[in-house]
Coordinates of N, CA and C in Angstrom, one line a residue:
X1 N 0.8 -1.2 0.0 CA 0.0 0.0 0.0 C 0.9 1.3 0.0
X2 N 0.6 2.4 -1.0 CA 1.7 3.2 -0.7 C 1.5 4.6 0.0
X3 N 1.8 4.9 0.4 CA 1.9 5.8 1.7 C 0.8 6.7 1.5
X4 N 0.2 7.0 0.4 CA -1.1 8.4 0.2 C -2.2 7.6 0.2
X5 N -1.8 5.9 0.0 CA -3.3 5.3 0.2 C -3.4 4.9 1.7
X6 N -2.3 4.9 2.1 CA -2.5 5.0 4.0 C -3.1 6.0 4.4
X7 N -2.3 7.4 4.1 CA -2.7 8.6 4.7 C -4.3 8.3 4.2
X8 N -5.5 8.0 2.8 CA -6.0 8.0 3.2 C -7.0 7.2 3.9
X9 N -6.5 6.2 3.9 CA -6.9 5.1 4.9 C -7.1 5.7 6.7
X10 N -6.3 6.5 6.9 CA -6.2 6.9 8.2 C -6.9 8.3 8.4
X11 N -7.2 8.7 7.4 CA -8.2 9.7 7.6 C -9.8 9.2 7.5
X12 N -9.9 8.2 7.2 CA -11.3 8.1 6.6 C -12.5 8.5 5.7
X13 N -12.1 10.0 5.4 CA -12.6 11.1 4.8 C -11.4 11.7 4.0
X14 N -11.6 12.0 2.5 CA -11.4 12.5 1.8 C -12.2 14.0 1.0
X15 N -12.0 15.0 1.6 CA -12.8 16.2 1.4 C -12.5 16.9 0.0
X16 N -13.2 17.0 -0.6 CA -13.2 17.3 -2.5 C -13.8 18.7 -2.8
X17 N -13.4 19.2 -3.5 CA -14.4 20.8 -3.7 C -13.6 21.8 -5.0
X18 N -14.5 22.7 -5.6 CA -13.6 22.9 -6.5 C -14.4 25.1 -6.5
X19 N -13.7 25.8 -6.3 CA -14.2 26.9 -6.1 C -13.4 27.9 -7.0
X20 N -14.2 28.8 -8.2 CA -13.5 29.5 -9.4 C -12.5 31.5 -8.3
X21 N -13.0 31.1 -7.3 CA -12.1 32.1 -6.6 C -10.7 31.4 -6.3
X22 N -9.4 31.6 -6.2 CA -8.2 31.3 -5.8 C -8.4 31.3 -4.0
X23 N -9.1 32.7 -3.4 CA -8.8 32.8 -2.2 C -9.7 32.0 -1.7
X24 N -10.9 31.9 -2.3 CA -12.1 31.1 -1.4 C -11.4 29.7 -1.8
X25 N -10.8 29.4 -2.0 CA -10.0 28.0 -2.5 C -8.8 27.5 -0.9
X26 N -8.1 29.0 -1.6 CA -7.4 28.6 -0.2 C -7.6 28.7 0.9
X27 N -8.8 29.8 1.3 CA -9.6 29.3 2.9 C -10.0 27.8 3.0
X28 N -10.3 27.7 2.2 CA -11.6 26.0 2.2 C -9.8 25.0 2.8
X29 N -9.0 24.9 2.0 CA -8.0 24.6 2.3 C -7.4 24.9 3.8
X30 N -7.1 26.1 3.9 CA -7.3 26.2 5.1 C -7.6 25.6 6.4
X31 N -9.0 25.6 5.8 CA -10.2 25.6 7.0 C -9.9 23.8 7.4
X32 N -9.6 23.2 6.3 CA -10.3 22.0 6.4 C -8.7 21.5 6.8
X33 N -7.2 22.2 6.6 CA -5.9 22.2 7.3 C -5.8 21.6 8.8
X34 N -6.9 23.1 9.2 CA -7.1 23.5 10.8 C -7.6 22.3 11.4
X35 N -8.3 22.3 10.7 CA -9.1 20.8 11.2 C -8.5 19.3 11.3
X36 N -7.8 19.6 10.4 CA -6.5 18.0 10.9 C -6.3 17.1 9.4
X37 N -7.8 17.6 8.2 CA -7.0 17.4 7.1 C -5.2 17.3 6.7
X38 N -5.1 16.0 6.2 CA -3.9 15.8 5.6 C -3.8 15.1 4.2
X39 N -5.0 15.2 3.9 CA -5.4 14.7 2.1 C -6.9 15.7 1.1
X40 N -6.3 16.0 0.1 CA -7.6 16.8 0.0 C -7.4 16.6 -1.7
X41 N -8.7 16.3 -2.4 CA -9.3 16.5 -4.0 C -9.5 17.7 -4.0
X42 N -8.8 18.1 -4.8 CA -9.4 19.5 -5.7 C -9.9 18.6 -7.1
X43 N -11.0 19.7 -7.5 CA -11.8 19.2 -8.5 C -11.7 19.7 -9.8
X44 N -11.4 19.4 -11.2 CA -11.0 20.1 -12.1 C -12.6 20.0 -13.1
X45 N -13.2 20.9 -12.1 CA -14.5 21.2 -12.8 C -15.1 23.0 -13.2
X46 N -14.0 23.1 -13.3 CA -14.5 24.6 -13.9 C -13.2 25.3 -14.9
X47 N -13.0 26.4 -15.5 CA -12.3 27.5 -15.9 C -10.9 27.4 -15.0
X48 N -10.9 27.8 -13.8 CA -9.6 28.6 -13.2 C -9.0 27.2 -12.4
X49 N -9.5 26.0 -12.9 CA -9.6 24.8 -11.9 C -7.8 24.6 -11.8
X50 N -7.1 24.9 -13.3 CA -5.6 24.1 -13.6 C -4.7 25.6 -12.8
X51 N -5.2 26.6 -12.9 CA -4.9 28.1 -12.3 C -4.3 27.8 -10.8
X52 N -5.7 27.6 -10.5 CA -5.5 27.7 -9.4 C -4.8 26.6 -8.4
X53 N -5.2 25.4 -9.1 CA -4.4 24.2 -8.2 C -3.2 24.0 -8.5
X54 N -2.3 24.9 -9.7 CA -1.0 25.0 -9.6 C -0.8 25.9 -8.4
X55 N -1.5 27.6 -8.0 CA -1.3 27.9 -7.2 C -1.2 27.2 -5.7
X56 N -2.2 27.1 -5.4 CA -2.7 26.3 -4.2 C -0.7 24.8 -3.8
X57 N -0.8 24.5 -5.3 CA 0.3 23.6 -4.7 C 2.1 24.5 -4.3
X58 N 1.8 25.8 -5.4 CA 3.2 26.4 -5.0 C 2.9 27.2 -3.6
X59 N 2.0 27.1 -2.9 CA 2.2 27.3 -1.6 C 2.0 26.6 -0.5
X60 N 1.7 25.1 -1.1 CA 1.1 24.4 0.1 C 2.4 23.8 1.0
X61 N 3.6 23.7 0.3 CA 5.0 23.5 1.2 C 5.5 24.7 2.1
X62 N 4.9 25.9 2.1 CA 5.6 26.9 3.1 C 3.8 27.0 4.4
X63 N 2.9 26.7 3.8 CA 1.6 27.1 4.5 C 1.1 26.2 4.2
X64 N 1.3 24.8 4.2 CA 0.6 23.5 4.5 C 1.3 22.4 4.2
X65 N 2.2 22.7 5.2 CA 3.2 21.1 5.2 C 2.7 19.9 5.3
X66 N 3.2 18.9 4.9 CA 3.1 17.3 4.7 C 1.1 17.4 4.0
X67 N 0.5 18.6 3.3 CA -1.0 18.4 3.2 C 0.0 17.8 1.8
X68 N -1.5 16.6 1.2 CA -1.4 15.4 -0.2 C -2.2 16.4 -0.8
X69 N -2.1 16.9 -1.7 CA -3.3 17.7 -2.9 C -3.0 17.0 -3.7
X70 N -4.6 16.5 -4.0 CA -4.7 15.7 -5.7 C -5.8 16.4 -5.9
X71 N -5.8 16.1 -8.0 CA -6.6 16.8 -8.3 C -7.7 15.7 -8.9
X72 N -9.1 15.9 -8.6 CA -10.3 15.1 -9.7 C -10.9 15.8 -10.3
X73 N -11.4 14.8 -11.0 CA -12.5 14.9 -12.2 C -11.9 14.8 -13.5
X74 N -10.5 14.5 -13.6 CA -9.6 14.1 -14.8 C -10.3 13.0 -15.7
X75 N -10.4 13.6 -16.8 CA -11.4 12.5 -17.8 C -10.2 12.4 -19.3
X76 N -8.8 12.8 -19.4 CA -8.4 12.7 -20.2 C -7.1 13.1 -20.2
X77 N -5.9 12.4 -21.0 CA -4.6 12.3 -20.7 C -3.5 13.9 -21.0
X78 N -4.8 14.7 -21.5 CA -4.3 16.2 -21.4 C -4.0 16.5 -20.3
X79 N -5.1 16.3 -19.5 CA -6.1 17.1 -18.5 C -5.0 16.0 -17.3
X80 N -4.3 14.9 -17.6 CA -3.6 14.4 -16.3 C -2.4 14.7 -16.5
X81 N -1.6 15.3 -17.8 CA 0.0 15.6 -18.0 C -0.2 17.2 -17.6
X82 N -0.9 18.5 -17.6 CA -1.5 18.7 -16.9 C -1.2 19.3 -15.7
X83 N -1.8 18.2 -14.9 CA -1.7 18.5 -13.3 C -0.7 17.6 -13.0
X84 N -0.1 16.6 -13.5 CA 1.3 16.0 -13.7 C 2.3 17.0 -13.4
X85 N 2.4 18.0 -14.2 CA 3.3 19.2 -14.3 C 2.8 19.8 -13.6
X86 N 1.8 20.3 -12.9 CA 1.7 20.7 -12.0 C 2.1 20.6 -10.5
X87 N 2.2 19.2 -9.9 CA 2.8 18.8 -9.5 C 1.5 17.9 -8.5
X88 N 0.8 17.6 -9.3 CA -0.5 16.8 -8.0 C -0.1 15.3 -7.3
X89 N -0.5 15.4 -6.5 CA 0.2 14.1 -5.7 C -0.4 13.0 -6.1
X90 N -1.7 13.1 -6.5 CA -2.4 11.9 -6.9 C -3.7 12.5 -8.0
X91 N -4.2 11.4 -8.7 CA -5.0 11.7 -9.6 C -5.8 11.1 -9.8
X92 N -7.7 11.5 -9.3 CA -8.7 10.7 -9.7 C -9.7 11.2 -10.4
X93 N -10.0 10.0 -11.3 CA -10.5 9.9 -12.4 C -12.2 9.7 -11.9
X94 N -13.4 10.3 -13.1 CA -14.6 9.7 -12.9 C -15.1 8.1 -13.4
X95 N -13.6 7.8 -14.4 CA -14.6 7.1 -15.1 C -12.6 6.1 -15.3
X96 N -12.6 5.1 -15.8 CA -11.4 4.5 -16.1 C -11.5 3.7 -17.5
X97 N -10.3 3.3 -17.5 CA -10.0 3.1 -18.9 C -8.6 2.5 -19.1
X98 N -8.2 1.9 -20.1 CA -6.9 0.9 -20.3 C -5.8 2.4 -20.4
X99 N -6.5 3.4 -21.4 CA -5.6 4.3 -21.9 C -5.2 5.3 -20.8
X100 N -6.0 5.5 -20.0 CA -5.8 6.6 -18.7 C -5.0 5.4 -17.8
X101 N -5.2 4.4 -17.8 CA -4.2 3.7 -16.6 C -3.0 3.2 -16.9
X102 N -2.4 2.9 -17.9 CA -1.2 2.8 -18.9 C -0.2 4.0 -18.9
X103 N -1.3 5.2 -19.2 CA -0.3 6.7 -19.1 C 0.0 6.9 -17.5
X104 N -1.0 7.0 -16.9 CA -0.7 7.1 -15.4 C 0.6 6.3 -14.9
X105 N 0.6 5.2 -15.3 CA 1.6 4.0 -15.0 C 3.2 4.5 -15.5
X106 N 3.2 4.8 -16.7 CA 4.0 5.1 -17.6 C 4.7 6.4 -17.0
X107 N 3.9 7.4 -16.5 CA 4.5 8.8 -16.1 C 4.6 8.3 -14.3
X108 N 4.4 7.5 -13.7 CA 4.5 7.3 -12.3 C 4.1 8.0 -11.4
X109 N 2.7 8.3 -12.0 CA 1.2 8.8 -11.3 C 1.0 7.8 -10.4
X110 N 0.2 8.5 -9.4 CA -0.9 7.6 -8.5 C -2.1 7.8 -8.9
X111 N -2.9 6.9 -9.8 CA -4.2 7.0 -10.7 C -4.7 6.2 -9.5
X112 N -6.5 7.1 -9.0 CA -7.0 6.3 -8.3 C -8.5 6.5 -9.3
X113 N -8.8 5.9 -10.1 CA -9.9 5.9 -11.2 C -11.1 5.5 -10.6
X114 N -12.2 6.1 -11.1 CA -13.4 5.9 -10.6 C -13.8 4.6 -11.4
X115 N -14.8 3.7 -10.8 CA -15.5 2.6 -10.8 C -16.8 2.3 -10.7
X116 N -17.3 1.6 -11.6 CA -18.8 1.4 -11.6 C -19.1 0.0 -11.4
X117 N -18.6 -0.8 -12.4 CA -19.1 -2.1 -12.5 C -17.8 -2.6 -11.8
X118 N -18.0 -4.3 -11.9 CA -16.9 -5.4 -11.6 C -16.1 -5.2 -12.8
X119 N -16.2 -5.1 -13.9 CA -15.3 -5.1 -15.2 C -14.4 -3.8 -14.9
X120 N -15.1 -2.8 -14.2 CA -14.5 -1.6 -14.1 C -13.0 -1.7 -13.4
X121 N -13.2 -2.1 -12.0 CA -12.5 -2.8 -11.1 C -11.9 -3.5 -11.4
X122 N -11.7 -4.5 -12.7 CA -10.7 -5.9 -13.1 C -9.6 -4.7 -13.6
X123 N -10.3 -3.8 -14.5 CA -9.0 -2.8 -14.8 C -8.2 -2.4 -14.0
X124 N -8.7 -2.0 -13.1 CA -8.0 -1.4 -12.3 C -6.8 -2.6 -11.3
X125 N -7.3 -3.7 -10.9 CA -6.8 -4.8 -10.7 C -5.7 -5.4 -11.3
X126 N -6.1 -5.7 -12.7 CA -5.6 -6.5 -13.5 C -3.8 -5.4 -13.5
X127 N -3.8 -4.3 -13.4 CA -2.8 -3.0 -13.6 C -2.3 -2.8 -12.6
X128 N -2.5 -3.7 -11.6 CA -2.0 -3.3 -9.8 C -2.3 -2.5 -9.1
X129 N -3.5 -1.4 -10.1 CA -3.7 -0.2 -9.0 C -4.4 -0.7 -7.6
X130 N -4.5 0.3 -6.3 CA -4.6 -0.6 -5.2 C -5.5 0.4 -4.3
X131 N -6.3 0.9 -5.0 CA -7.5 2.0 -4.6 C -8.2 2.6 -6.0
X132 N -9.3 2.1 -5.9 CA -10.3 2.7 -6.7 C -11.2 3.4 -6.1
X133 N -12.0 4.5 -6.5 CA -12.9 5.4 -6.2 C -14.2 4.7 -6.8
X134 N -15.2 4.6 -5.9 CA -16.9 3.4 -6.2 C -17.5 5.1 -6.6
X135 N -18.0 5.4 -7.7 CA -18.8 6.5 -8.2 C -19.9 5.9 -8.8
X136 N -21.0 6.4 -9.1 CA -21.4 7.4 -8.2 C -22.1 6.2 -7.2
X137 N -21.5 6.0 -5.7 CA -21.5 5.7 -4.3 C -23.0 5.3 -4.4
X138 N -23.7 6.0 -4.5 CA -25.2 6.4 -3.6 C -26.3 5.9 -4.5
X139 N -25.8 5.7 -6.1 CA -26.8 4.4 -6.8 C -26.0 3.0 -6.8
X140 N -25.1 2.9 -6.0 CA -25.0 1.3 -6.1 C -25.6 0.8 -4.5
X141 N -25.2 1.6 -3.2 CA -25.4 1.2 -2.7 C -24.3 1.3 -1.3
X142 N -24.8 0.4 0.0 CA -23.4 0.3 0.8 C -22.9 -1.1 1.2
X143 N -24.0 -2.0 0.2 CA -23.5 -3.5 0.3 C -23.1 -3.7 -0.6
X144 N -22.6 -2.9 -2.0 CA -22.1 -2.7 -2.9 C -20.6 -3.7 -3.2
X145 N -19.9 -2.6 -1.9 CA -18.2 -2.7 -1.4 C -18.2 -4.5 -1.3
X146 N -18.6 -4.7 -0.1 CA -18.8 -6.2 0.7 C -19.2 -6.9 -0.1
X147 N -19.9 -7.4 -1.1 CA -20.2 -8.0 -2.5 C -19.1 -8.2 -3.3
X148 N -18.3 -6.8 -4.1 CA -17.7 -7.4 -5.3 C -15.8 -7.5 -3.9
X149 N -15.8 -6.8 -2.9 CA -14.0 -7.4 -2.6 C -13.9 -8.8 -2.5
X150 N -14.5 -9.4 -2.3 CA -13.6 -11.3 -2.1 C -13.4 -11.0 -3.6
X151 N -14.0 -10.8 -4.4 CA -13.1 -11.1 -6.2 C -12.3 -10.3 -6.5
X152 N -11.9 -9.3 -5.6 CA -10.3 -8.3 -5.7 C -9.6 -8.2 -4.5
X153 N -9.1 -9.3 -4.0 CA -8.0 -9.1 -2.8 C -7.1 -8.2 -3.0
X154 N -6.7 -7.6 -2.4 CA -6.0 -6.9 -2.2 C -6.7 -5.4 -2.5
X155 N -7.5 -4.9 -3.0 CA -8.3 -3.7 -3.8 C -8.5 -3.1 -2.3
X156 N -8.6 -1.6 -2.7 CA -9.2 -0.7 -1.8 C -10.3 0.1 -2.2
X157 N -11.3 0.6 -1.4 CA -12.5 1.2 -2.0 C -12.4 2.4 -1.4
X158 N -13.0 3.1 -2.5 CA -13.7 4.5 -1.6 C -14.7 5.4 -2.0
X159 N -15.7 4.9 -1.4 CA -17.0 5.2 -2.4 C -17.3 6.8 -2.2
X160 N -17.5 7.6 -3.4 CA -17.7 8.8 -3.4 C -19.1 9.2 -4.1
X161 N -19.8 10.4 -4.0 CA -21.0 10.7 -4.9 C -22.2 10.4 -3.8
X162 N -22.8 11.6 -3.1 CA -24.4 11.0 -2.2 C -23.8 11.1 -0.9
X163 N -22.6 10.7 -0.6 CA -22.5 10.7 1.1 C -22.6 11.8 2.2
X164 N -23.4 11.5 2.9 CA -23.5 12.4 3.8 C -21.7 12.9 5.1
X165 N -22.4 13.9 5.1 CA -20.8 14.3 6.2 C -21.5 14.0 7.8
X166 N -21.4 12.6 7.6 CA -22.3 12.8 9.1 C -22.0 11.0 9.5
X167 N -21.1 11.1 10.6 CA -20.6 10.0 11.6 C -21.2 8.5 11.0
X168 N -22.7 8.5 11.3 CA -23.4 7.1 11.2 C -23.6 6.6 9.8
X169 N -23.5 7.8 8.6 CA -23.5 7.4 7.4 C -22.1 7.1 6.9
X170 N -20.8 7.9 7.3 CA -20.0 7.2 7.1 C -19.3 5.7 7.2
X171 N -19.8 5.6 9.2 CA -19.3 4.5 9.4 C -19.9 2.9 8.9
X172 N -21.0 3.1 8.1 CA -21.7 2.7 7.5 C -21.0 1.8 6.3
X173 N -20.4 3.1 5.5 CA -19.7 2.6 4.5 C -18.3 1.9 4.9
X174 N -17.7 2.4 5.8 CA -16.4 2.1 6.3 C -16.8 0.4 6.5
X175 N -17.7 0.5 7.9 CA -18.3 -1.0 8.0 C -18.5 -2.0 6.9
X176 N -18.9 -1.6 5.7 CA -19.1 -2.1 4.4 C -18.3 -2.3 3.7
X177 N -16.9 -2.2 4.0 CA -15.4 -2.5 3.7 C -15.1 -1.4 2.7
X178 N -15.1 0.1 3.3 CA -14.3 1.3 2.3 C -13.6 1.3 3.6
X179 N -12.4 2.0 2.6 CA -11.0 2.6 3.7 C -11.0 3.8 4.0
X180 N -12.2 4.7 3.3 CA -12.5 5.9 2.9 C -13.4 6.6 2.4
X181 N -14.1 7.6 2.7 CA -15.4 8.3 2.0 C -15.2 9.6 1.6
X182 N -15.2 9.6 0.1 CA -15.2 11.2 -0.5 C -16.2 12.0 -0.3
X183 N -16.3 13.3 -0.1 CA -17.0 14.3 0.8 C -17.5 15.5 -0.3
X184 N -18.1 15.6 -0.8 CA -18.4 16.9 -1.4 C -19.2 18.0 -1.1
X185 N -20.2 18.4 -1.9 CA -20.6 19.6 -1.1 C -21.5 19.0 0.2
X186 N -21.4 17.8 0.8 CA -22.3 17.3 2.0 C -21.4 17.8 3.3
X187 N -20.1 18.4 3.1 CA -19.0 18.5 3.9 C -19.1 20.3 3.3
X188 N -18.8 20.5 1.9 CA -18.1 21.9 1.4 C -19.4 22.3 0.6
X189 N -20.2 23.2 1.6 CA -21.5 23.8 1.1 C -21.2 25.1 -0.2
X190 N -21.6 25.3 -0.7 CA -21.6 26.9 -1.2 C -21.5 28.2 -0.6
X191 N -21.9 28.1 0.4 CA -21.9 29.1 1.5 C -21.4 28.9 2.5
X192 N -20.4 28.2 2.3 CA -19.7 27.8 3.2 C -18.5 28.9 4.4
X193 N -18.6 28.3 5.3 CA -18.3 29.5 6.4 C -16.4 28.5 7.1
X194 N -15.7 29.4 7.0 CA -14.4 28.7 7.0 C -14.3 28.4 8.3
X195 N -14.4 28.8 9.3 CA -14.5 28.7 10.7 C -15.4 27.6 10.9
X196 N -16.6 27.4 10.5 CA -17.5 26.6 10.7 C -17.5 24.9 10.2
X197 N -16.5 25.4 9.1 CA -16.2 24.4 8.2 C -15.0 23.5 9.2
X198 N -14.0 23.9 9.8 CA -13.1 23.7 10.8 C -13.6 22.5 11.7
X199 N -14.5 23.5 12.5 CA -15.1 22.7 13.7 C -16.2 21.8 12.9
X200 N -16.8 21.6 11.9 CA -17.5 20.3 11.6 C -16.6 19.5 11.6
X201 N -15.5 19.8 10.4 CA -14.7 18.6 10.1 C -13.9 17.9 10.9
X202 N -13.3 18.8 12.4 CA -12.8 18.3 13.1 C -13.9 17.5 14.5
X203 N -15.0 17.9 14.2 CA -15.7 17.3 14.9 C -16.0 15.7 14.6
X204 N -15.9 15.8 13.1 CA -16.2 14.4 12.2 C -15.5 13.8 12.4
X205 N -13.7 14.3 12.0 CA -12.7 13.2 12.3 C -12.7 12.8 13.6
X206 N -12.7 13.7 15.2 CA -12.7 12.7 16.4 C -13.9 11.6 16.2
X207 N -15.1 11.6 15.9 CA -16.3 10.9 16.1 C -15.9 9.5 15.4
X208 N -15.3 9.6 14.1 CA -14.6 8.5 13.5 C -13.6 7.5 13.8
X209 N -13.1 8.8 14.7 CA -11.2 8.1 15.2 C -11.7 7.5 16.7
X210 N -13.1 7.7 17.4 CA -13.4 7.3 18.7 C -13.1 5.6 18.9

C-alpha cells in the first residue's frame, strides 16, 4: 500500500471541492488544514480549476506542510499531463479506462480511477492499482463494497457521490469495507463559512477516530 493510500486510509474522509475564486480555495483549504485534514481532492470542474491548483500547490509547502493535494475529475490524458506538471500528488478519475491507466503508469502517477461495474475494477486490478474510487457511491449502494471485494483481494475502496458528512453514514460505508469516504458539497457547502467548516470537520474526524 503506498503511503497516500494510508494517509487516506487513516483519515477516513477525503474532502473534494472545487471553487473559481483562488482565495475562497485557499480558505476551504485552510479551514479544512485546521481541522486535521492531511489529504484533499481539488476538483477540475470549472475554468480557473488548472490556475489555481498550480497555485494552491506552490504554496502548500511553506503554508501547508506534509497536506497530499490531488486533483479530480480528470477525464483525459491532457487534462492528467497537466496537473502531472503541475505537481499533484495523486490523480482521480470519474470514469477508467486501459488508456488513462497505462499513461498514469507510464509517467508514475498515482491514478485512483473511478468505478462502476466489476469489469470496471478488473482494470484497475488486472494493472495493480490498489485503490479505486466506487462513483457514483449512492446508486449502487453500501452492500455494494462487501459484495464485489472477495473477487479483488487486495483492492481498496472508496465510495464517493451521495454521502452524507455525518458520523453514522459514514461509518456505515467504512463497516461495508471502504477505507475511505469522498466528501463533497455534504462536507463543502456553497456558502460555506471557513470557521464553521473547521469545527465540523474536526468534529467528524474525532467521532470516526473514537
Amino acid at each position: 500500500m503506498s503511503e497516500i493510500v494510508q494517509k487516506i486510509k487513516e483519515q477516513k474522509i477525503v474532502p473534494l471541492f472545487y471553487n473559481e475564486s483562488f482565495e475562497v480555495s485557499k480558505n476551504i483549504v485552510k479551514a479544512l488544514y485546521e481541522a486535521g485534514i492531511r489529504v484533499i481532492e481539488y476538483t477540475n470542474r470549472g475554468h480557473q480549476a488548472l490556475e489555481n491548483f498550480t497555485k494552491l500547490k506552490e504554496i502548500s509547502h511553506t503554508e501547508f506542510p506534509d497536506l497530499l493535494l490531488g486533483i479530480g475529475t480528470v477525464k483525459n490524458i491532457q487534462e492528467m499531463d497537466d496537473y502531472a506538471n503541475a505537481k499533484a500528488d495523486f490523480i482521480i478519475t470519474p470514469v477508467i479506462s486501459e488508456a488513462l491507466v497505462n499513461h498514469a503508469l507510464e509517467k508514475n502517477l498515482l491514478l485512483i480511477p473511478g468505478c462502476f461495474t466489476p469489469s470496471d475494477i478488473n482494470i484497475a486490478h488486472q494493472n495493480g492499482l490498489t485503490l479505486v474510487k466506487i462513483f457514483p457511491a449512492d446508486a449502487l449502494g453500501k452492500n455494494y463494497i462487501k459484495s464485489v471485494q472477495p473477487v479483488f483481494p487486495g483492492m481498496n475502496f472508496m465510495p464517493t457521490g451521495g454521502i452524507h458528512a455525518e458520523t453514522e453514514d459514514i461509518s456505515e460505508w467504512l463497516n461495508g469495507g471502504a477505507i475511505a469516504a469522498g466528501l463533497g458539497s455534504s462536507l463543502i457547502g456553497k456558502d460555506i463559512n471557513e470557521e464553521e467548516l473547521t469545527l465540523k470537520t474536526k468534529k467528524l474526524l474525532q467521532q470516526l477516530n473514537q
